[in-house]
mmCIF file of C-alpha atoms in Angstrom:
data_model
loop_
_atom_site.group_PDB
_atom_site.id
_atom_site.type_symbol
_atom_site.label_atom_id
_atom_site.label_comp_id
_atom_site.label_asym_id
_atom_site.label_seq_id
_atom_site.Cartn_x
_atom_site.Cartn_y
_atom_site.Cartn_z
ATOM 1 C CA MET A 1 116.229 -77.862 92.846
ATOM 2 C CA ARG A 2 119.713 -79.148 95.401
ATOM 3 C CA TYR A 3 122.404 -79.642 93.783
ATOM 4 C CA VAL A 4 124.406 -81.561 95.567
ATOM 5 C CA ILE A 5 128.533 -80.895 93.637
ATOM 6 C CA ILE A 6 130.225 -84.597 94.282
ATOM 7 C CA GLY A 7 133.616 -83.330 94.001
ATOM 8 C CA ALA A 8 134.348 -80.039 95.636
ATOM 9 C CA GLY A 9 137.663 -79.348 94.142
ATOM 10 C CA ALA A 10 138.322 -76.337 91.875
ATOM 11 C CA VAL A 11 136.007 -76.814 89.166
ATOM 12 C CA GLY A 12 133.128 -78.501 92.139
ATOM 13 C CA GLY A 13 134.345 -75.482 94.689
ATOM 14 C CA THR A 14 133.569 -73.343 92.328
ATOM 15 C CA VAL A 15 130.139 -73.874 91.229
ATOM 16 C CA GLY A 16 128.894 -74.998 94.062
ATOM 17 C CA GLY A 17 130.005 -71.640 96.036
ATOM 18 C CA ARG A 18 128.674 -69.168 93.038
ATOM 19 C CA LEU A 19 125.277 -71.422 93.051
ATOM 20 C CA ALA A 20 125.624 -70.675 96.942
ATOM 21 C CA GLU A 21 125.765 -67.584 96.827
ATOM 22 C CA ALA A 22 122.680 -67.286 94.469
ATOM 23 C CA GLY A 23 120.879 -68.586 97.084
ATOM 24 C CA HIS A 24 120.919 -72.036 95.576
ATOM 25 C CA ASP A 25 120.784 -75.268 97.843
ATOM 26 C CA VAL A 26 124.486 -77.036 97.991
ATOM 27 C CA VAL A 27 125.341 -79.765 99.267
ATOM 28 C CA LEU A 28 129.428 -80.099 99.046
ATOM 29 C CA VAL A 29 130.609 -84.704 98.874
ATOM 30 C CA THR A 30 134.345 -84.351 99.309
ATOM 31 C CA ARG A 31 136.443 -86.089 101.756
ATOM 32 C CA GLY A 32 140.131 -86.754 103.728
ATOM 33 C CA ALA A 33 141.828 -82.992 104.746
ATOM 34 C CA HIS A 34 139.786 -81.335 102.121
ATOM 35 C CA ALA A 35 136.075 -81.993 103.936
ATOM 36 C CA ALA A 36 137.512 -81.685 107.075
ATOM 37 C CA ALA A 37 138.775 -78.384 106.560
ATOM 38 C CA LEU A 38 135.966 -77.242 105.118
ATOM 39 C CA ARG A 39 133.270 -78.509 108.116
ATOM 40 C CA GLY A 40 136.087 -77.057 110.013
ATOM 41 C CA GLY A 41 135.772 -73.215 108.654
ATOM 42 C CA GLY A 42 133.762 -73.750 105.580
ATOM 43 C CA LEU A 43 134.799 -73.209 102.107
ATOM 44 C CA ARG A 44 137.284 -70.298 101.454
ATOM 45 C CA LEU A 45 135.742 -68.667 97.441
ATOM 46 C CA ARG A 46 139.288 -66.610 95.996
ATOM 47 C CA THR A 47 137.465 -64.351 92.652
ATOM 48 C CA PRO A 48 138.522 -61.187 91.638
ATOM 49 C CA GLU A 49 135.502 -59.248 93.537
ATOM 50 C CA GLY A 50 137.513 -60.785 96.808
ATOM 51 C CA ALA A 51 137.363 -63.815 99.735
ATOM 52 C CA ARG A 52 133.777 -65.201 101.095
ATOM 53 C CA THR A 53 133.186 -68.577 103.272
ATOM 54 C CA HIS A 54 130.649 -70.798 102.549
ATOM 55 C CA ARG A 55 128.890 -72.751 105.487
ATOM 56 C CA LEU A 56 127.492 -75.219 103.817
ATOM 57 C CA PRO A 57 127.140 -78.785 103.966
ATOM 58 C CA VAL A 58 129.316 -81.158 103.410
ATOM 59 C CA VAL A 59 129.759 -85.077 103.685
ATOM 60 C CA GLU A 60 132.072 -87.452 102.662
ATOM 61 C CA HIS A 61 129.868 -90.178 102.178
ATOM 62 C CA PRO A 62 126.185 -90.779 100.689
ATOM 63 C CA ALA A 63 124.557 -92.546 103.326
ATOM 64 C CA GLU A 64 125.217 -89.171 105.183
ATOM 65 C CA LEU A 65 122.218 -87.374 103.310
ATOM 66 C CA GLY A 66 120.091 -90.195 103.870
ATOM 67 C CA GLU A 67 117.692 -90.197 100.998
ATOM 68 C CA LEU A 68 118.019 -87.652 97.752
ATOM 69 C CA ARG A 69 114.685 -85.632 96.530
ATOM 70 C CA GLY A 70 113.382 -85.855 94.002
ATOM 71 C CA ASP A 71 114.780 -82.177 92.788
ATOM 72 C CA ASP A 72 118.508 -82.968 93.464
ATOM 73 C CA ILE A 73 120.451 -82.120 90.198
ATOM 74 C CA LEU A 74 124.052 -84.793 91.088
ATOM 75 C CA PHE A 75 126.868 -82.787 89.519
ATOM 76 C CA LEU A 76 129.808 -84.689 88.934
ATOM 77 C CA ALA A 77 133.085 -83.605 89.201
ATOM 78 C CA VAL A 78 135.675 -85.302 90.247
ATOM 79 C CA LYS A 79 138.519 -86.498 87.776
ATOM 80 C CA THR A 80 137.447 -89.264 85.535
ATOM 81 C CA GLN A 81 139.370 -91.591 86.554
ATOM 82 C CA ASP A 82 137.743 -91.563 89.961
ATOM 83 C CA VAL A 83 133.376 -91.341 88.675
ATOM 84 C CA THR A 84 133.245 -95.578 88.221
ATOM 85 C CA ALA A 85 133.971 -94.885 92.614
ATOM 86 C CA ALA A 86 131.491 -92.137 93.222
ATOM 87 C CA LEU A 87 128.733 -94.107 90.589
ATOM 88 C CA ASP A 88 129.212 -97.061 92.807
ATOM 89 C CA ALA A 89 128.693 -95.379 96.095
ATOM 90 C CA TRP A 90 125.772 -93.074 94.506
ATOM 91 C CA GLY A 91 123.990 -94.468 91.535
ATOM 92 C CA GLY A 92 121.605 -97.137 93.979
ATOM 93 C CA ARG A 93 121.175 -94.121 96.809
ATOM 94 C CA PRO A 94 117.217 -94.009 96.999
ATOM 95 C CA VAL A 95 115.376 -91.292 96.533
ATOM 96 C CA ALA A 96 112.523 -89.671 97.408
ATOM 97 C CA GLY A 97 108.759 -90.808 96.501
ATOM 98 C CA GLY A 98 110.836 -94.190 94.785
ATOM 99 C CA GLY A 99 113.223 -95.339 92.693
ATOM 100 C CA THR A 100 117.188 -95.134 93.170
ATOM 101 C CA ALA A 101 119.463 -91.843 91.753
ATOM 102 C CA ALA A 102 120.277 -93.671 89.215
ATOM 103 C CA GLU A 103 116.958 -94.484 87.933
ATOM 104 C CA LYS A 104 115.063 -91.352 88.549
ATOM 105 C CA LEU A 105 118.517 -87.758 89.217
ATOM 106 C CA PRO A 106 119.445 -85.771 86.563
ATOM 107 C CA LEU A 107 123.284 -86.680 86.479
ATOM 108 C CA VAL A 108 125.446 -83.551 85.529
ATOM 109 C CA CYS A 109 129.323 -85.216 84.256
ATOM 110 C CA ALA A 110 131.838 -81.699 84.468
ATOM 111 C CA GLN A 111 135.105 -83.786 83.285
ATOM 112 C CA ASN A 112 138.120 -82.999 81.223
ATOM 113 C CA GLY A 113 137.617 -85.845 78.216
ATOM 114 C CA VAL A 114 134.250 -87.463 76.573
ATOM 115 C CA GLU A 115 134.954 -90.384 78.397
ATOM 116 C CA SER A 116 132.704 -90.267 82.163
ATOM 117 C CA GLU A 117 129.473 -89.401 80.224
ATOM 118 C CA ARG A 118 130.231 -92.781 78.390
ATOM 119 C CA ILE A 119 130.579 -94.764 81.670
ATOM 120 C CA ALA A 120 127.400 -92.858 83.564
ATOM 121 C CA LEU A 121 125.134 -94.282 80.154
ATOM 122 C CA ARG A 122 126.034 -97.615 81.476
ATOM 123 C CA ARG A 123 123.914 -97.123 84.558
ATOM 124 C CA PHE A 124 122.689 -93.407 85.049
ATOM 125 C CA ARG A 125 118.890 -93.073 82.600
ATOM 126 C CA HIS A 126 119.416 -89.078 82.505
ATOM 127 C CA VAL A 127 122.989 -88.063 81.769
ATOM 128 C CA TYR A 128 124.170 -84.626 80.264
ATOM 129 C CA GLY A 129 127.309 -83.620 80.023
ATOM 130 C CA VAL A 130 129.501 -80.717 80.645
ATOM 131 C CA CYS A 131 131.861 -78.589 78.688
ATOM 132 C CA VAL A 132 134.061 -76.979 81.259
ATOM 133 C CA TRP A 133 135.893 -73.884 81.023
ATOM 134 C CA MET A 134 136.844 -72.246 84.064
ATOM 135 C CA PRO A 135 139.864 -70.420 85.153
ATOM 136 C CA ALA A 136 139.604 -71.796 88.706
ATOM 137 C CA SER A 137 142.274 -73.571 91.156
ATOM 138 C CA HIS A 138 142.141 -76.284 94.206
ATOM 139 C CA THR A 139 145.036 -76.616 95.988
ATOM 140 C CA GLU A 140 145.238 -76.071 99.772
ATOM 141 C CA PRO A 141 142.534 -78.097 102.067
ATOM 142 C CA GLY A 142 138.814 -76.199 101.887
ATOM 143 C CA ALA A 143 140.262 -73.333 99.274
ATOM 144 C CA VAL A 144 139.591 -72.328 95.485
ATOM 145 C CA SER A 145 140.379 -69.890 93.771
ATOM 146 C CA ALA A 146 137.941 -68.902 90.401
ATOM 147 C CA ALA A 147 139.937 -66.151 88.322
ATOM 148 C CA GLY A 148 137.577 -65.845 85.496
ATOM 149 C CA SER A 149 135.969 -62.088 85.089
ATOM 150 C CA PRO A 150 133.082 -60.851 85.462
ATOM 151 C CA HIS A 151 132.380 -64.807 84.929
ATOM 152 C CA SER A 152 133.276 -67.192 86.731
ATOM 153 C CA GLY A 153 133.761 -69.516 83.593
ATOM 154 C CA MET A 154 131.578 -71.464 80.824
ATOM 155 C CA LEU A 155 129.697 -74.122 81.273
ATOM 156 C CA HIS A 156 128.347 -75.823 77.761
ATOM 157 C CA ILE A 157 125.181 -78.300 79.311
ATOM 158 C CA GLY A 158 123.242 -80.778 76.513
ATOM 159 C CA ARG A 159 121.674 -83.570 77.006
ATOM 160 C CA TYR A 160 124.459 -87.178 76.261
ATOM 161 C CA PRO A 161 124.573 -88.260 74.008
ATOM 162 C CA ALA A 162 122.958 -84.746 72.174
ATOM 163 C CA GLY A 163 119.586 -83.235 71.916
ATOM 164 C CA THR A 164 118.329 -80.868 75.136
ATOM 165 C CA ASP A 165 115.385 -79.841 77.192
ATOM 166 C CA ASP A 166 113.823 -78.828 80.098
ATOM 167 C CA THR A 167 116.645 -80.152 83.017
ATOM 168 C CA ALA A 168 119.674 -78.843 81.294
ATOM 169 C CA ARG A 169 117.210 -75.362 80.337
ATOM 170 C CA ARG A 170 117.029 -75.378 84.213
ATOM 171 C CA ILE A 171 120.571 -76.350 85.451
ATOM 172 C CA ALA A 172 121.669 -74.126 83.117
ATOM 173 C CA ALA A 173 119.266 -70.915 84.044
ATOM 174 C CA ASP A 174 120.385 -71.815 87.710
ATOM 175 C CA LEU A 175 124.738 -71.249 86.675
ATOM 176 C CA GLU A 176 123.778 -68.133 84.952
ATOM 177 C CA LYS A 177 121.742 -66.405 87.583
ATOM 178 C CA SER A 178 125.127 -67.525 89.571
ATOM 179 C CA ARG A 179 127.969 -66.157 87.319
ATOM 180 C CA ILE A 180 128.859 -68.732 85.545
ATOM 181 C CA LEU A 181 127.591 -68.570 81.697
ATOM 182 C CA ALA A 182 126.000 -71.418 80.589
ATOM 183 C CA PRO A 183 124.955 -72.457 77.107
ATOM 184 C CA VAL A 184 122.597 -75.083 76.177
ATOM 185 C CA VAL A 185 123.502 -76.848 73.341
ATOM 186 C CA ALA A 186 122.265 -80.106 71.447
ATOM 187 C CA ASP A 187 125.723 -80.665 70.251
ATOM 188 C CA VAL A 188 127.537 -80.935 73.382
ATOM 189 C CA LEU A 189 130.266 -84.008 72.623
ATOM 190 C CA ARG A 190 131.046 -81.849 69.498
ATOM 191 C CA TRP A 191 132.077 -78.718 72.516
ATOM 192 C CA LYS A 192 133.843 -81.963 74.621
ATOM 193 C CA TYR A 193 136.321 -83.301 71.628
ATOM 194 C CA ALA A 194 137.530 -79.255 71.033
ATOM 195 C CA LYS A 195 138.039 -79.562 74.400
ATOM 196 C CA LEU A 196 139.835 -82.891 74.906
ATOM 197 C CA LEU A 197 141.772 -81.352 71.873
ATOM 198 C CA ALA A 198 143.528 -78.832 73.761
ATOM 199 C CA ASN A 199 143.672 -80.470 77.110
ATOM 200 C CA LEU A 200 146.533 -82.998 74.661
ATOM 201 C CA ALA A 201 148.957 -80.628 76.769
ATOM 202 C CA ASN A 202 147.687 -80.546 79.904
ATOM 203 C CA SER A 203 150.526 -83.387 80.437
ATOM 204 C CA VAL A 204 153.084 -81.257 79.046
ATOM 205 C CA GLU A 205 152.243 -79.388 81.990
ATOM 206 C CA ALA A 206 151.717 -81.097 84.556
ATOM 207 C CA VAL A 207 155.144 -82.351 84.210
ATOM 208 C CA THR A 208 157.172 -78.871 82.705
ATOM 209 C CA GLY A 209 155.085 -76.446 84.107
ATOM 210 C CA PRO A 210 153.748 -73.511 82.237
ATOM 211 C CA ILE A 211 153.992 -73.893 78.525
ATOM 212 C CA SER A 212 155.822 -70.933 77.657
ATOM 213 C CA GLY A 213 158.941 -71.409 75.407
ATOM 214 C CA ASP A 214 158.402 -72.276 71.796
ATOM 215 C CA ASP A 215 159.930 -76.064 72.462
ATOM 216 C CA ALA A 216 157.113 -76.372 74.702
ATOM 217 C CA ARG A 217 154.411 -74.903 72.714
ATOM 218 C CA ASN A 218 155.686 -76.732 69.570
ATOM 219 C CA LEU A 219 154.891 -80.457 72.103
ATOM 220 C CA TYR A 220 151.839 -79.229 72.450
ATOM 221 C CA ALA A 221 151.293 -78.979 68.362
ATOM 222 C CA ARG A 222 153.135 -82.277 67.963
ATOM 223 C CA ALA A 223 149.887 -83.682 70.358
ATOM 224 C CA ARG A 224 147.176 -81.963 68.836
ATOM 225 C CA ALA A 225 148.498 -83.210 65.015
ATOM 226 C CA GLU A 226 148.114 -86.518 66.120
ATOM 227 C CA GLY A 227 144.501 -85.543 68.260
ATOM 228 C CA GLU A 228 143.686 -83.963 65.099
ATOM 229 C CA ALA A 229 144.217 -86.639 62.518
ATOM 230 C CA ALA A 230 142.730 -89.409 64.946
ATOM 231 C CA LEU A 231 139.242 -87.421 65.159
ATOM 232 C CA THR A 232 139.869 -86.940 61.267
ATOM 233 C CA ALA A 233 140.233 -90.889 60.746
ATOM 234 C CA ALA A 234 137.356 -91.606 63.121
ATOM 235 C CA GLY A 235 134.880 -89.505 61.261
ATOM 236 C CA ILE A 236 134.356 -86.931 65.003
ATOM 237 C CA ALA A 237 133.774 -83.401 64.713
ATOM 238 C CA TRP A 238 134.849 -80.672 67.134
ATOM 239 C CA VAL A 239 134.147 -77.488 67.370
ATOM 240 C CA GLY A 240 136.478 -74.669 65.815
ATOM 241 C CA ASP A 241 139.178 -71.969 67.080
ATOM 242 C CA GLU A 242 136.649 -69.085 65.740
ATOM 243 C CA GLU A 243 133.599 -70.492 67.161
ATOM 244 C CA GLN A 244 134.846 -70.821 70.859
ATOM 245 C CA ARG A 245 136.155 -67.020 70.044
ATOM 246 C CA GLN A 246 133.181 -66.046 69.085
ATOM 247 C CA ALA A 247 131.502 -67.991 72.397
ATOM 248 C CA ARG A 248 133.190 -66.437 74.664
ATOM 249 C CA ALA A 249 134.566 -63.446 72.895
ATOM 250 C CA ASP A 250 134.779 -61.478 75.948
ATOM 251 C CA HIS A 251 132.175 -63.162 78.450
ATOM 252 C CA ILE A 252 135.472 -64.158 80.564
ATOM 253 C CA ARG A 253 138.834 -62.924 80.886
ATOM 254 C CA PHE A 254 141.633 -64.172 83.005
ATOM 255 C CA ASP A 255 141.939 -61.321 86.090
ATOM 256 C CA PRO A 256 144.145 -63.176 89.168
ATOM 257 C CA PHE A 257 143.376 -61.546 92.219
ATOM 258 C CA ASP A 258 146.296 -61.340 93.851
ATOM 259 C CA GLY A 259 148.194 -59.772 91.473
ATOM 260 C CA SER A 260 149.822 -63.769 90.800
ATOM 261 C CA PRO A 261 149.927 -65.891 87.870
ATOM 262 C CA ARG A 262 147.642 -68.383 86.998
ATOM 263 C CA VAL A 263 148.725 -71.693 88.869
ATOM 264 C CA GLY A 264 148.010 -74.909 86.410
ATOM 265 C CA GLY A 265 145.836 -76.029 85.066
ATOM 266 C CA SER A 266 143.842 -79.387 86.417
ATOM 267 C CA SER A 267 146.233 -82.040 85.506
ATOM 268 C CA TRP A 268 149.632 -80.510 87.084
ATOM 269 C CA GLN A 269 146.827 -79.034 90.261
ATOM 270 C CA SER A 270 147.069 -83.406 90.535
ATOM 271 C CA LEU A 271 150.465 -84.129 90.727
ATOM 272 C CA ASP A 272 150.421 -80.509 92.955
ATOM 273 C CA ARG A 273 148.709 -81.369 95.403
ATOM 274 C CA GLY A 274 150.192 -85.907 95.523
ATOM 275 C CA THR A 275 146.288 -87.134 94.735
ATOM 276 C CA GLY A 276 148.848 -90.062 92.818
ATOM 277 C CA SER A 277 146.348 -90.074 89.604
ATOM 278 C CA ILE A 278 146.330 -87.692 87.299
ATOM 279 C CA GLU A 279 143.581 -87.799 84.333
ATOM 280 C CA ALA A 280 146.346 -88.835 81.256
ATOM 281 C CA ASP A 281 144.524 -91.621 80.437
ATOM 282 C CA TYR A 282 141.245 -89.872 79.243
ATOM 283 C CA LEU A 283 142.992 -87.053 77.562
ATOM 284 C CA ASN A 284 145.950 -87.693 76.078
ATOM 285 C CA GLY A 285 144.871 -91.962 76.390
ATOM 286 C CA GLU A 286 141.998 -90.578 73.837
ATOM 287 C CA ILE A 287 142.968 -89.454 71.218
ATOM 288 C CA ALA A 288 145.709 -93.298 71.425
ATOM 289 C CA LEU A 289 142.721 -95.243 72.037
ATOM 290 C CA LEU A 290 141.034 -93.452 68.612
ATOM 291 C CA GLY A 291 145.106 -94.244 66.745
ATOM 292 C CA ARG A 292 144.399 -97.575 68.282
ATOM 293 C CA TRP A 293 141.146 -97.851 66.203
ATOM 294 C CA HIS A 294 141.662 -96.450 63.302
ATOM 295 C CA GLY A 295 145.417 -97.104 62.264
ATOM 296 C CA VAL A 296 146.973 -93.142 63.755
ATOM 297 C CA PRO A 297 149.897 -92.965 65.090
ATOM 298 C CA THR A 298 150.303 -91.004 67.957
ATOM 299 C CA PRO A 299 153.610 -91.621 69.496
ATOM 300 C CA VAL A 300 153.402 -87.939 71.297
ATOM 301 C CA ASN A 301 150.618 -88.746 73.109
ATOM 302 C CA ASP A 302 151.673 -92.688 73.717
ATOM 303 C CA ALA A 303 154.620 -91.047 75.552
ATOM 304 C CA LEU A 304 152.845 -88.014 77.175
ATOM 305 C CA GLN A 305 149.962 -90.608 78.708
ATOM 306 C CA ARG A 306 153.428 -92.658 79.978
ATOM 307 C CA VAL A 307 155.704 -89.670 81.312
ATOM 308 C CA ALA A 308 152.025 -87.868 82.560
ATOM 309 C CA ASN A 309 150.827 -91.969 84.750
ATOM 310 C CA THR A 310 154.974 -91.743 85.711
ATOM 311 C CA CYS A 311 155.219 -88.748 87.515
ATOM 312 C CA ALA A 312 151.432 -89.083 88.856
ATOM 313 C CA ARG A 313 152.847 -93.243 90.383
ATOM 314 C CA GLU A 314 155.706 -91.565 92.039
ATOM 315 C CA ARG A 315 154.149 -88.549 93.343
ATOM 316 C CA ARG A 316 156.559 -86.833 91.117
ATOM 317 C CA PRO A 317 156.452 -83.205 91.791
ATOM 318 C CA ALA A 318 154.020 -80.497 89.365
ATOM 319 C CA GLY A 319 156.931 -78.962 87.236
ATOM 320 C CA SER A 320 159.897 -82.045 88.497
ATOM 321 C CA MET A 321 161.364 -81.716 84.533
ATOM 322 C CA THR A 322 162.740 -80.442 81.773
ATOM 323 C CA VAL A 323 161.316 -79.351 78.389
ATOM 324 C CA ALA A 324 164.119 -80.741 77.187
ATOM 325 C CA GLU A 325 163.602 -84.122 79.179
ATOM 326 C CA LEU A 326 160.411 -84.527 78.481
ATOM 327 C CA ALA A 327 161.192 -83.816 74.563
ATOM 328 C CA ARG A 328 164.032 -87.402 74.982
ATOM 329 C CA GLU A 329 161.167 -88.872 75.996
ATOM 330 C CA ILE A 330 159.258 -88.348 73.611
ATOM 331 C CA ASP A 331 161.392 -89.127 70.820
ATOM 332 C CA GLY A 332 163.770 -91.375 72.967
ATOM 333 C CA GLY A 333 160.881 -93.526 74.075
#
């Protein structure tokens, strides 16, 4: 199988690099300065074992790849706010032997939140959800850092909305051989909703910096309490903390390879790179949506969504607010 990694950032770059190291056929899809750096100097993947460079095919647009192969796996690793544009670009591409990508090829969705798979299933017939747990970062063109050890991450994978099949098991086997744990689960949404609750901290981290003090932890606890109340009102199940701990156990540890602390998560990295967008609509905004549907107040998540979007739109630096300033926005807004 050939893996077409659509979005070669922190997650996509790590997955693509690890798959290539294990001998798999990989194409990276990205654009702008990152694409230019990858073409000029290759993908610089830094892990606890050391740094190495992978010179892989890089395209910015599907037309550059030509006709897709019947054994292609489309691994979608862009942020949720960029999913629709990616599906517009790739869904209608012809596949060798007839049909289009949307009709024939597996689409693997590796985003935070729970919306990307639903967007994809409107167009693609074969959609797979992934719950991503991977301490990786991408803050400079051409480079990706993955600090997980001895595995780079854990990607629970299953058919969307539920079930498993041979394709999921083949993808999982390839990932496992590439130092990425990939449990195949029939209830991938239950894992993704658990990750959604954890990701409610992303906006706090993005606008104030690493969550370390009691005040920041309290803001996250309040956001999570709203999230759990909204999920409960909607009748949505999620994996509990103990089940997550047992699944991960000692399989992955954070092992900084240069002695430095880990940079922030995906939302922090969006602000750090000045992308102009952030995933808050699909994290805090998902809880706000469920709250409005089911009559659960979500003032903390409403405020976090608003503040994070403002910071992204105005291209404010990551960590540009204090926790006290953010608390005032939440409690006074």
